[in-house]
XYZ file of C-alpha atoms in Angstrom:
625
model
C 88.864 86.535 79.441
C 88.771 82.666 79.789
C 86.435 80.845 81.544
C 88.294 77.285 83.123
C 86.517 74.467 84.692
C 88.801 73.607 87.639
C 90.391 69.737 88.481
C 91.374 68.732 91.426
C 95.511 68.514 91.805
C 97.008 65.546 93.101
C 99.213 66.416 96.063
C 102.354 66.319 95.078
C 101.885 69.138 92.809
C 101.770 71.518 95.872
C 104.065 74.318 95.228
C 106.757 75.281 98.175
C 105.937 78.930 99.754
C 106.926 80.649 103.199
C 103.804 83.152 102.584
C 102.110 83.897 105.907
C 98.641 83.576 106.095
C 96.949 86.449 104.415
C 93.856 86.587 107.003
C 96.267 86.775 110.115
C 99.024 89.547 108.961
C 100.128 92.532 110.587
C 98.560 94.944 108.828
C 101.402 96.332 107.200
C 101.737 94.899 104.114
C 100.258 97.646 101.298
C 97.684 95.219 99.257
C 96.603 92.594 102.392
C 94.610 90.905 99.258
C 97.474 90.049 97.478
C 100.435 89.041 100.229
C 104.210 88.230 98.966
C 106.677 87.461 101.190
C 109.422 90.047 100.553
C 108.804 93.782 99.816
C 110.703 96.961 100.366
C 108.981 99.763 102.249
C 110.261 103.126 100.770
C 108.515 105.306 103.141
C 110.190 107.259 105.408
C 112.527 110.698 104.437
C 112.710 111.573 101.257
C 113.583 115.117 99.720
C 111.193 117.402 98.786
C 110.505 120.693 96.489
C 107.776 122.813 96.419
C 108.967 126.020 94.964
C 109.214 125.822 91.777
C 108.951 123.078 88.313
C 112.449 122.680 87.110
C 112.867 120.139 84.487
C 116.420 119.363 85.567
C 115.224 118.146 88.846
C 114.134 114.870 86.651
C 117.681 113.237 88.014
C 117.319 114.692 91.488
C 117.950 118.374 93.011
C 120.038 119.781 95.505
C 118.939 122.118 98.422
C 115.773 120.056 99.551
C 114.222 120.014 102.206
C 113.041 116.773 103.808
C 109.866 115.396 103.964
C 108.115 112.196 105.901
C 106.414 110.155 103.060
C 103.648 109.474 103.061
C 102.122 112.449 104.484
C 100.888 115.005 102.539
C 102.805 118.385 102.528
C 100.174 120.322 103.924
C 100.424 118.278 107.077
C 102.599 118.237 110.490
C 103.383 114.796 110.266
C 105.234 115.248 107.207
C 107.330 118.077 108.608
C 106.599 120.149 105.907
C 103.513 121.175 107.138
C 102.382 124.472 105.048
C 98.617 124.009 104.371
C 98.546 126.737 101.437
C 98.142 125.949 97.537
C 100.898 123.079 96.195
C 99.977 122.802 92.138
C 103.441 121.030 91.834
C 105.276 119.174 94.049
C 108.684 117.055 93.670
C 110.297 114.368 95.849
C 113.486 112.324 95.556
C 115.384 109.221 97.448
C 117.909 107.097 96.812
C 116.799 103.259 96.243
C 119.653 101.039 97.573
C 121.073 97.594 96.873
C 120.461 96.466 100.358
C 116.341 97.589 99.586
C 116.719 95.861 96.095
C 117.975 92.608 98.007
C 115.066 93.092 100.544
C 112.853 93.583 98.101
C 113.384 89.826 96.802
C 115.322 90.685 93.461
C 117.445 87.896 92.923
C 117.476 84.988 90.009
C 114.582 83.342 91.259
C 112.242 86.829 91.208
C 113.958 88.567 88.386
C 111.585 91.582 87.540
C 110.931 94.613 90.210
C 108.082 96.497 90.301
C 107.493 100.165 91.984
C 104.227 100.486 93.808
C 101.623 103.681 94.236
C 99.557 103.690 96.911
C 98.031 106.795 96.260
C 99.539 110.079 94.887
C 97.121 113.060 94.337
C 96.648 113.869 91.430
C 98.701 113.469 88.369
C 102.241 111.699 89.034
C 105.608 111.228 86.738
C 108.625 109.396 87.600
C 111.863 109.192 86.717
C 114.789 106.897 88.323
C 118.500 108.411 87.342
C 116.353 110.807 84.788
C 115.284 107.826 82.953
C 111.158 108.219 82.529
C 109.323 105.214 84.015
C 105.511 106.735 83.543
C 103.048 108.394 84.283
C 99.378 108.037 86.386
C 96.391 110.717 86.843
C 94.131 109.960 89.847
C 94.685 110.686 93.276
C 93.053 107.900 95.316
C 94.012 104.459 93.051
C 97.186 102.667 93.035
C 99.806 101.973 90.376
C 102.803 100.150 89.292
C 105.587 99.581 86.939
C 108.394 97.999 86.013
C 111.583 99.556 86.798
C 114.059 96.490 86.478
C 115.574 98.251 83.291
C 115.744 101.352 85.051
C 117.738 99.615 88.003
C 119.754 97.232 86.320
C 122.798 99.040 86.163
C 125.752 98.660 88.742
C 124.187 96.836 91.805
C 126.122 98.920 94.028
C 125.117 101.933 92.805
C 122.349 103.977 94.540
C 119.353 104.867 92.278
C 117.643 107.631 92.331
C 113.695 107.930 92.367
C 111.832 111.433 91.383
C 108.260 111.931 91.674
C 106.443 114.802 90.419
C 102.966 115.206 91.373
C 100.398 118.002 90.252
C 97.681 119.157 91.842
C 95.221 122.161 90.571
C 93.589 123.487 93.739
C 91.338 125.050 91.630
C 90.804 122.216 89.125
C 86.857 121.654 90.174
C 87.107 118.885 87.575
C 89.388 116.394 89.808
C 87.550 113.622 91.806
C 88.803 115.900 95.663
C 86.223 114.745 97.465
C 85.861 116.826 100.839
C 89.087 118.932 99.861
C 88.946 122.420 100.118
C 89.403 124.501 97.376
C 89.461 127.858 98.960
C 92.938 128.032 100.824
C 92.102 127.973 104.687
C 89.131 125.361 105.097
C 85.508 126.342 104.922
C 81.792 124.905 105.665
C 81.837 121.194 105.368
C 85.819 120.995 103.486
C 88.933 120.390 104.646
C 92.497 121.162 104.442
C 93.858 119.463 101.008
C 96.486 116.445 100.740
C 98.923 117.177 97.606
C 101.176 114.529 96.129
C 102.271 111.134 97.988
C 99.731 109.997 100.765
C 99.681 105.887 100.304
C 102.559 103.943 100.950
C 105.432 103.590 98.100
C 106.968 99.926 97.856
C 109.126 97.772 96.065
C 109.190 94.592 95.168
C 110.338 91.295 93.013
C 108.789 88.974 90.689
C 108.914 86.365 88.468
C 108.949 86.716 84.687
C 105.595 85.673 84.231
C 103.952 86.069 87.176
C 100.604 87.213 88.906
C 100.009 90.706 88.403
C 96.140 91.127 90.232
C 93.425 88.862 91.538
C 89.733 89.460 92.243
C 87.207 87.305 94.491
C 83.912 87.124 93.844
C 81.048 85.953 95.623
C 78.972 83.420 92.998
C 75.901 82.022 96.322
C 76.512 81.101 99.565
C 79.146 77.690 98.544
C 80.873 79.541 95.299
C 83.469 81.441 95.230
C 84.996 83.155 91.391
C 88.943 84.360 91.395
C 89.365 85.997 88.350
C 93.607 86.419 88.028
C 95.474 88.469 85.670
C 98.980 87.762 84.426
C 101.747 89.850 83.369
C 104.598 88.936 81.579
C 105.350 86.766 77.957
C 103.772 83.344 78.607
C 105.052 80.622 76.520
C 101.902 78.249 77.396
C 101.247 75.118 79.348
C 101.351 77.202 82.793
C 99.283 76.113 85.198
C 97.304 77.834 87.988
C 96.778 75.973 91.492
C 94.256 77.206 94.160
C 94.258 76.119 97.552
C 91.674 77.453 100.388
C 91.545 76.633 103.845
C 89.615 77.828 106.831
C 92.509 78.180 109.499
C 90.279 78.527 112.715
C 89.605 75.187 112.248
C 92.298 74.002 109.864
C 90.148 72.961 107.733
C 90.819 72.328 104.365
C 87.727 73.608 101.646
C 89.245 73.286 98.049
C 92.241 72.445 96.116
C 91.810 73.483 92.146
C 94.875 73.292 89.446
C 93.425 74.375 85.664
C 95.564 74.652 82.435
C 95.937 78.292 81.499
C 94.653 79.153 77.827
C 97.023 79.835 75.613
C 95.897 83.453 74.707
C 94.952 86.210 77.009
C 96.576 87.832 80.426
C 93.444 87.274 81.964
C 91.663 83.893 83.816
C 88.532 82.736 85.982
C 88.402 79.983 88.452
C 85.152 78.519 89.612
C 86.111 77.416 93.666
C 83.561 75.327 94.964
C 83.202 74.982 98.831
C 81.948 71.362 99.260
C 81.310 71.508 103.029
C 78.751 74.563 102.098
C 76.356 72.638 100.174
C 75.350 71.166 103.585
C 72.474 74.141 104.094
C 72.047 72.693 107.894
C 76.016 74.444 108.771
C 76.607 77.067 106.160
C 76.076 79.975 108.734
C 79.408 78.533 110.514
C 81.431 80.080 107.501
C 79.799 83.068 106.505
C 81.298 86.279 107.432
C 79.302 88.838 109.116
C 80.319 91.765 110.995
C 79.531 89.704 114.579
C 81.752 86.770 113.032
C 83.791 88.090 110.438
C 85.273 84.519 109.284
C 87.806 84.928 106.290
C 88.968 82.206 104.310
C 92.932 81.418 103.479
C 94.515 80.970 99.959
C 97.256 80.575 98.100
C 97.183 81.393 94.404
C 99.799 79.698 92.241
C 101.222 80.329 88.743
C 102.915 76.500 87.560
C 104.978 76.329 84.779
C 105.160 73.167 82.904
C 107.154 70.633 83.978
C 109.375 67.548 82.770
C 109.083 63.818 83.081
C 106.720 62.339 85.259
C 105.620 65.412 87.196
C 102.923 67.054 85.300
C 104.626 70.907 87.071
C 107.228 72.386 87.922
C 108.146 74.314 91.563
C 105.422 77.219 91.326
C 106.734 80.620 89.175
C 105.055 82.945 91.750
C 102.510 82.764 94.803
C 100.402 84.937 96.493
C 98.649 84.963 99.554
C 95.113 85.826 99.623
C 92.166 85.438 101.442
C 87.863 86.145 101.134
C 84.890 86.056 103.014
C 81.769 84.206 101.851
C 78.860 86.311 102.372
C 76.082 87.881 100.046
C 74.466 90.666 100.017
C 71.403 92.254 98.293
C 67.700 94.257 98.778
C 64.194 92.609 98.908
C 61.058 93.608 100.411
C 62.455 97.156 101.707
C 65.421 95.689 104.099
C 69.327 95.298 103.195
C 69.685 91.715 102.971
C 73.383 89.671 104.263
C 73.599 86.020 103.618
C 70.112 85.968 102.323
C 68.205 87.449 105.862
C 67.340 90.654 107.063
C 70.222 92.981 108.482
C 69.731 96.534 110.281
C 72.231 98.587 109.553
C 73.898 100.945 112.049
C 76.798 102.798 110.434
C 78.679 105.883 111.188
C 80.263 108.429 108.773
C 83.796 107.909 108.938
C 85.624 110.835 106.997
C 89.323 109.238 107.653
C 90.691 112.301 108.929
C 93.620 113.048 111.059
C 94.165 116.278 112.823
C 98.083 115.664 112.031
C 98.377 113.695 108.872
C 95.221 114.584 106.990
C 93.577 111.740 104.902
C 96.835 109.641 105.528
C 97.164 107.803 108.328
C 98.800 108.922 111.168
C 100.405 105.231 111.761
C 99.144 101.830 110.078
C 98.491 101.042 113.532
C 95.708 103.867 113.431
C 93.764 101.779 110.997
C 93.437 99.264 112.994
C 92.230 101.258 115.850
C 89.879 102.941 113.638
C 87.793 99.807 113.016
C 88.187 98.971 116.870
C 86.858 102.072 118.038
C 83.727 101.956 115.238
C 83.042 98.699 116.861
C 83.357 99.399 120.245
C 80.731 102.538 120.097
C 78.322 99.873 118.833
C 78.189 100.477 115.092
C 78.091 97.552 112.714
C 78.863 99.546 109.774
C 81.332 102.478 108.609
C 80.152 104.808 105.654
C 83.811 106.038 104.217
C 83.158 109.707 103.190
C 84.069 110.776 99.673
C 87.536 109.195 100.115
C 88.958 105.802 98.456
C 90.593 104.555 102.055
C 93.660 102.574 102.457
C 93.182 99.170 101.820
C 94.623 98.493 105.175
C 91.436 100.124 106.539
C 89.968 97.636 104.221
C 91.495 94.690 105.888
C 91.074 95.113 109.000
C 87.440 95.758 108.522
C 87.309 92.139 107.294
C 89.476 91.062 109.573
C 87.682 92.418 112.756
C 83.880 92.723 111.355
C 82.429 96.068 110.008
C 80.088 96.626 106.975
C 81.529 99.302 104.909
C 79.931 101.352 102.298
C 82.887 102.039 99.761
C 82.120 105.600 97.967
C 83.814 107.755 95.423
C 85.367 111.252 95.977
C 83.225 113.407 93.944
C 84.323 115.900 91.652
C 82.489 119.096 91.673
C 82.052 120.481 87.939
C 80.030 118.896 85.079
C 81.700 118.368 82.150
C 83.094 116.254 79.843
C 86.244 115.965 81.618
C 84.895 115.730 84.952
C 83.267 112.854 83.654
C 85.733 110.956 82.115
C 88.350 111.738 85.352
C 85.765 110.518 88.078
C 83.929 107.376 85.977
C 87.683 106.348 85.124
C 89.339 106.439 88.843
C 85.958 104.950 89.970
C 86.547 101.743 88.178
C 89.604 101.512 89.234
C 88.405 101.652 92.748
C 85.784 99.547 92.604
C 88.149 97.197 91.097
C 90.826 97.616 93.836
C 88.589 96.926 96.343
C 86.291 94.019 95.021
C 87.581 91.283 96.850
C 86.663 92.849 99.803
C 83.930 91.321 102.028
C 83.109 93.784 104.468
C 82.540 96.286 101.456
C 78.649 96.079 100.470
C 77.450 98.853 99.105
C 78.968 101.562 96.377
C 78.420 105.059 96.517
C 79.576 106.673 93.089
C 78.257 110.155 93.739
C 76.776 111.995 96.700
C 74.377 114.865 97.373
C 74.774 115.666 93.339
C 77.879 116.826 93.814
C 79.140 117.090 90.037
C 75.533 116.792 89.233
C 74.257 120.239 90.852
C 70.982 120.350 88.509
C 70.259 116.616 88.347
C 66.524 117.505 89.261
C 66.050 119.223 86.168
C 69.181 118.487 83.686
C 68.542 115.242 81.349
C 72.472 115.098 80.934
C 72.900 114.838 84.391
C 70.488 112.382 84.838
C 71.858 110.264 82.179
C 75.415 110.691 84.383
C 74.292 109.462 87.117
C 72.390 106.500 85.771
C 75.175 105.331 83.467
C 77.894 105.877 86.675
C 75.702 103.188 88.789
C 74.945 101.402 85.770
C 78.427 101.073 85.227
C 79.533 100.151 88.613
C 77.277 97.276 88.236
C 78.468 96.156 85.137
C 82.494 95.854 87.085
C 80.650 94.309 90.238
C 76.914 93.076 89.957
C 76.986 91.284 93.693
C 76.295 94.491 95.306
C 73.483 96.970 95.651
C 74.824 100.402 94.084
C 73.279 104.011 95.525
C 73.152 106.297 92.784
C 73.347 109.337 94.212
C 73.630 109.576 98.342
C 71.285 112.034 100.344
C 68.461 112.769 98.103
C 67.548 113.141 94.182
C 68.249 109.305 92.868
C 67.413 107.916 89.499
C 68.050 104.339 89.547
C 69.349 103.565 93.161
C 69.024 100.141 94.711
C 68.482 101.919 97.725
C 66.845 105.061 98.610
C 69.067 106.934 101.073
C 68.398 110.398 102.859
C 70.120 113.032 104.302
C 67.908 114.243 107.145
C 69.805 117.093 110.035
C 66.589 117.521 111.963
C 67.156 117.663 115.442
C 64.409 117.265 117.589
C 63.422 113.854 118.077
C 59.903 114.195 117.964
C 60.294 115.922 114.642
C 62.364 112.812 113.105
C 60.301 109.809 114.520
C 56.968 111.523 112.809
C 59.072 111.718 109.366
C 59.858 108.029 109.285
C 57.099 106.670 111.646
C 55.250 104.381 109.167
C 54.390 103.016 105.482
C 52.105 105.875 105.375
C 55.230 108.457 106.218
C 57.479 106.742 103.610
C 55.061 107.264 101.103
C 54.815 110.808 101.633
C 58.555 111.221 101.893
C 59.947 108.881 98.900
C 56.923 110.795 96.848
C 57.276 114.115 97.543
C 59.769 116.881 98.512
C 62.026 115.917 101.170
C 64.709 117.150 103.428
C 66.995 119.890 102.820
C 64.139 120.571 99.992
C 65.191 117.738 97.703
C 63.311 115.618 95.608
C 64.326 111.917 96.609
C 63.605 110.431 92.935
C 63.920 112.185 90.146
C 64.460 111.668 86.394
C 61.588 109.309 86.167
C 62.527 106.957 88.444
C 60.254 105.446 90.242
C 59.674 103.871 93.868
C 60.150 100.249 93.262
C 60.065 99.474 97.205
C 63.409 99.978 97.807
C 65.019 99.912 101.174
C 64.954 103.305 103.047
C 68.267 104.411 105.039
C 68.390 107.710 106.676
C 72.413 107.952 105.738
C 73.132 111.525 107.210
C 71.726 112.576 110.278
C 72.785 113.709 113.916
C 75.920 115.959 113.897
C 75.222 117.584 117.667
C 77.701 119.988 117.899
C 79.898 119.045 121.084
C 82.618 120.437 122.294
C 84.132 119.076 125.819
C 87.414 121.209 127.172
C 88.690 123.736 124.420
C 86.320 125.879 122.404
C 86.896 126.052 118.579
C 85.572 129.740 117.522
C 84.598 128.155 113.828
C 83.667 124.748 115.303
C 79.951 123.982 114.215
C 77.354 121.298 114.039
C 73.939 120.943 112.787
C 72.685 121.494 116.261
C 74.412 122.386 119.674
C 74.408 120.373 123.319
C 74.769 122.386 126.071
C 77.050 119.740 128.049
C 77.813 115.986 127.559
C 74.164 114.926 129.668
C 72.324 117.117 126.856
C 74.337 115.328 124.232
C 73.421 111.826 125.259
C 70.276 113.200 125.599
C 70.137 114.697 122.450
C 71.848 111.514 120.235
C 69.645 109.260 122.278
C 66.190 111.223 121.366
C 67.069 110.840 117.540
C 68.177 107.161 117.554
C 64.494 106.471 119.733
C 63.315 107.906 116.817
C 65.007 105.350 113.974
C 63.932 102.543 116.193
C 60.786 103.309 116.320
C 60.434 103.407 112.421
C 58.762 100.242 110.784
C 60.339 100.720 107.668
C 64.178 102.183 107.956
C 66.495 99.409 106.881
C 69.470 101.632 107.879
C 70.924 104.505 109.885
C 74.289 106.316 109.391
C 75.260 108.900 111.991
C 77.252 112.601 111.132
C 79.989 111.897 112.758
C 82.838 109.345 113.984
C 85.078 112.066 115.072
C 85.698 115.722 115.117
C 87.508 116.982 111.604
C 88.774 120.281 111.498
C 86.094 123.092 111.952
C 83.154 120.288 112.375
C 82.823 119.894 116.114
C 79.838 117.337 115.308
C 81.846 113.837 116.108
C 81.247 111.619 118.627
C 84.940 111.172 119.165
C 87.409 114.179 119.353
C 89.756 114.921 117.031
C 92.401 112.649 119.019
C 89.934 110.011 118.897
C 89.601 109.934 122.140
C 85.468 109.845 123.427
C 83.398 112.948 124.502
C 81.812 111.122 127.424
C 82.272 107.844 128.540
C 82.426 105.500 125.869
C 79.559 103.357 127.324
C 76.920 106.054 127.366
C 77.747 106.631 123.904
C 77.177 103.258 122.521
C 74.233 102.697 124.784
C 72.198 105.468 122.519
C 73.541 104.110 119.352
C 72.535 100.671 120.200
C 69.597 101.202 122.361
C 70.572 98.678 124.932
């Protein structure tokens, strides 16, 4: 990696672009963090195989059946819908010249690249039974280049293959909360085989810009960190403008020489008018202002004459949120001061598409509805969410705690499968502001005997450890609910449901002593493997889950305690939030459960998402006012 100290441009080096601004899209676009302004969607019908692995179905098959993409086979929304075991899956569709021409591919954008969202768990492709590659990980993204594979006739059709495997039985696999027992049981749900992210195509330059990563440096620093792909032949230039567009205001121009080795560059971007202390809140994102900053990243090549560039090789649209977050004195700290935080468990469920999205639309909605039952944060629940989910929690202002979907074996492959799709998460998702907090395991799951096992310990340390080493800016939990070795925060899973009960565990210094020290709930030690209480912030990050169930009766629906009607509910939510307030030391709350999924009656919304009672009475418990 190399480190440039940035100049300031003169303006006529400005590179031409149409890109929209990244901050005010529609939510559509598959990576909001890295905007172009021509893509092809290739979601929508494709054929589909599940009965059987037949190599010749490499250059497509006859006698398919079609399926929706991107929802998951086992799902309604995908027409498929059959919810048993899928170890192998195939699809196929034709990719067109009109979708290569809206794509972008032309002279001036010579190179396509196929986009991943998300295909669970290990996919190969194939366009006209030519191999493009392979990727193993169900809930990261990848690419490649397919402009060999497609640069035959340009009126021909092409035809893409995917073949995705999934072991339902393969405990290794990071599955997170899906079931491997074939109708869903206790706390897991129905599984999502193959494609469940968006597929896209799209068109760029030669050389051009192949990732980017914001970084918070303080409260008037901001570090991109952009990686290149294709043969450079040196002299390019990068260009980086930002600009605060509620008050189109410009904040920093920088243009740096690219080294002449390496694929991969940092860029220090000051923020002048933030070294003014007196009227740096007015640019800080928080949840209750979520203010994003506008870019546009540009690759230069070098240029002839008296111009020191050229017309830019490729652009981006991006965009960040300056903000900081961290722990001191016992309390989760944002933009250096004291924040209470007041999250829900959001499992990203949908009764008809599973962990995909039902529409992109639903994302949105999601955030809205978080917001509007007065939470400031959303804990995503052993699942690597759309990054659409992502964006318009910066764009609309929630906290979210990004986590990994555990694995549930310990072994030397389980190890190497989760720590590997981890980084690639956490590297995904970065840039993000509204994400402040990584969970890389929860409730030792993979870790069953952490209490006791030195190798486990040693797992769990190293798997924070090394999430810190990809992203030091944030506080990382080591291991969510109970038994942590060297968490920057001390979370705890507590179902108790009597109010009473709950305020006496978590009434004073005296009670966190006791608790942090000792055995706590669901008989679990809250440190273990030497570590020590180094007055960490407390969150109680699991609790709640009144079983409620308004209209029609599920015979397996459950929670961790029942209400009797929606008065008794209130009632009952009400009684255990009294109880967090009253704490003097709880930094944080997280409540069991956004919505309804599956067999677990214990949400506050239903299924549908629509409220239990009226959604006032709900956020007047949460928020106490």
């Amino acid at each position: 990696m190399s480190t440039l100290d940035g100049t300031v441009a003169a303006p006529d080096t400005a590179p031409s672009s149409a890109l929209p601004l990244a901050s005010r899209q529609d939510g559509t676009y598959p990576r909001p963090q890295m905007l172009r302004s021509r893509w092809a969607d290739l979601d929508g019908t494709w054929s589909f195989r599940n009965d059987g692995d037949d190599p010749a179905w490499r250059g497509g098959f006859p006698d398919a059946r079609d399926i929706v993409v991107p929802f998951p086979p086992e799902s309604v929304a995908s027409g498929i819908d059959e919810p048993g075991f899928h170890p192998v899956v195939w699809y196929s569709r034709g990719i067109s010249r009109a979708e290569l021409e809206a794509a972008g591919h032309g002279s001036a954008a010579p190179r396509l690249v196929l986009h991943f969202g998300a295909v669970d768990h290990r996919a190969r492709v194939w366009i006209d039974g030519q191999f493009i590659g392979e990727h193993e990980g169900g809930h990261t993204p990848f690419s490649f280049d397919v402009t060999d594979a497609l640069a035959t006739d340009p009126d021909a059709v092409h035809t893409l293959v995917v073949r995705a495997e999934d072991d339902p039985h393969d405990l290794t696999q990071p599955r997170g909360k899906q079931d491997w027992h074939e109708d869903p049981h206790a706390i897991w749900y129905r599984r999502t085989t193959g494609i469940w992210q968006t597929v896209w195509l799209e068109a760029v330059p030669t050389v051009s810009i192949a990732s980017l990563r914001w970084t918070n440096v303080d409260h008037a620093t901001m570090r991109l960190t952009v990686r290149t792909t294709g043969e450079r032949t040196g002299g390019e230039r990068l260009r980086v403008e930002a600009r605060w567009d509620d008050r189109d205001e410009h904040l920093a121009t920088i243009e740096t020489t690219l080294g002449t080795t390496g694929d991969e560059f940092e860029v220090v971007v000051p923020i002048a008018r933030q070294s003014n202390g007196q009227a740096e809140d007015e640019l800080h994102w928080t949840p209750e202002a979520p203010r994003l900053v506008d870019a546009t990243v540009a690759l230069l090549l070098p240029g002839t004459g008296q111009r020191p560039v050229s017309t830019a090789a490729d652009a981006v649209a991006t965009y960040f949120g300056i903000r900081t977050v961290g722990t001191d004195g016992g309390a989760f700290l944002l933009n250096g001061r004291r924040y209470d935080v007041r999250s829900v468990l959001n499992q990203g469920y949908w009764p008809e598409s599973h962990i995909a999205a039902p529409s992109r639309a639903a994302l949105r909605r999601e955030v809205e509805l978080i917001k509007d039952l007065g939470f400031n944060a959303a804990r995503n629940h052993q699942k690597i969410e759309d990054p659409r989910f992502l964006y318009w929690a910066d764009r609309l202002g929630i906290l979210v705690w990004g986590e990994a979907p555990g694995a549930y074996a310990f072994s030397p492959r389980a190890v190497q499968r989760l720590v590997r799709e981890w980084m690639d998460a956490v590297e995904r998702d970065a840039s993000h502001p509204s994400i402040v907090t990584w969970v890389p395991a929860n409730e030792s799951w993979g870790v069953q005997h952490i209490a006791t096992d030195p190798a486990q310990q040693a797992y769990a340390r190293a798997l924070a450890d090394v999430t810190r080493a990809i992203d030091p800016t944030r506080p990382v939990i080591s291991n969510d609910g109970w038994e942590h070795t060297n968490s920057d925060i001390l979370t705890i899973h507590d179902y108790e449901g009597d109010g009473q009960r709950l305020a006496a565990t978590y009434a004073d210094a005296a009670a966190r002593t006791v608790l942090v020290d000792g055995i706590g709930p669901a008989d679990r030690r809250i440190l273990v493997g030497g570590a020590v209480d180094r007055g960490q912030p407390v969150m109680l990050t699991e609790f709640g889950g009144v079983n409620y169930q308004p209209g029609t009766q599920r015979e397996d629906g459950w929670g961790y305690t029942s209400a009797s009607d929606g008065d008794d509910w209130i009632a009952r939510i009400t009684a255990l939030y009294d109880a967090i307030r009253a704490s003097s030391f709880l930094a944080g709350s997280c409540y069991t459960q956004l919505t309804d999924t599956m067999q677990e009656t214990n949400g506050l919304l239903n299924a549908d998402r629509t409220p239990k009672v009226p959604i006032e009475q709900i956020r007047r418990a949460v928020t106490g006012r």
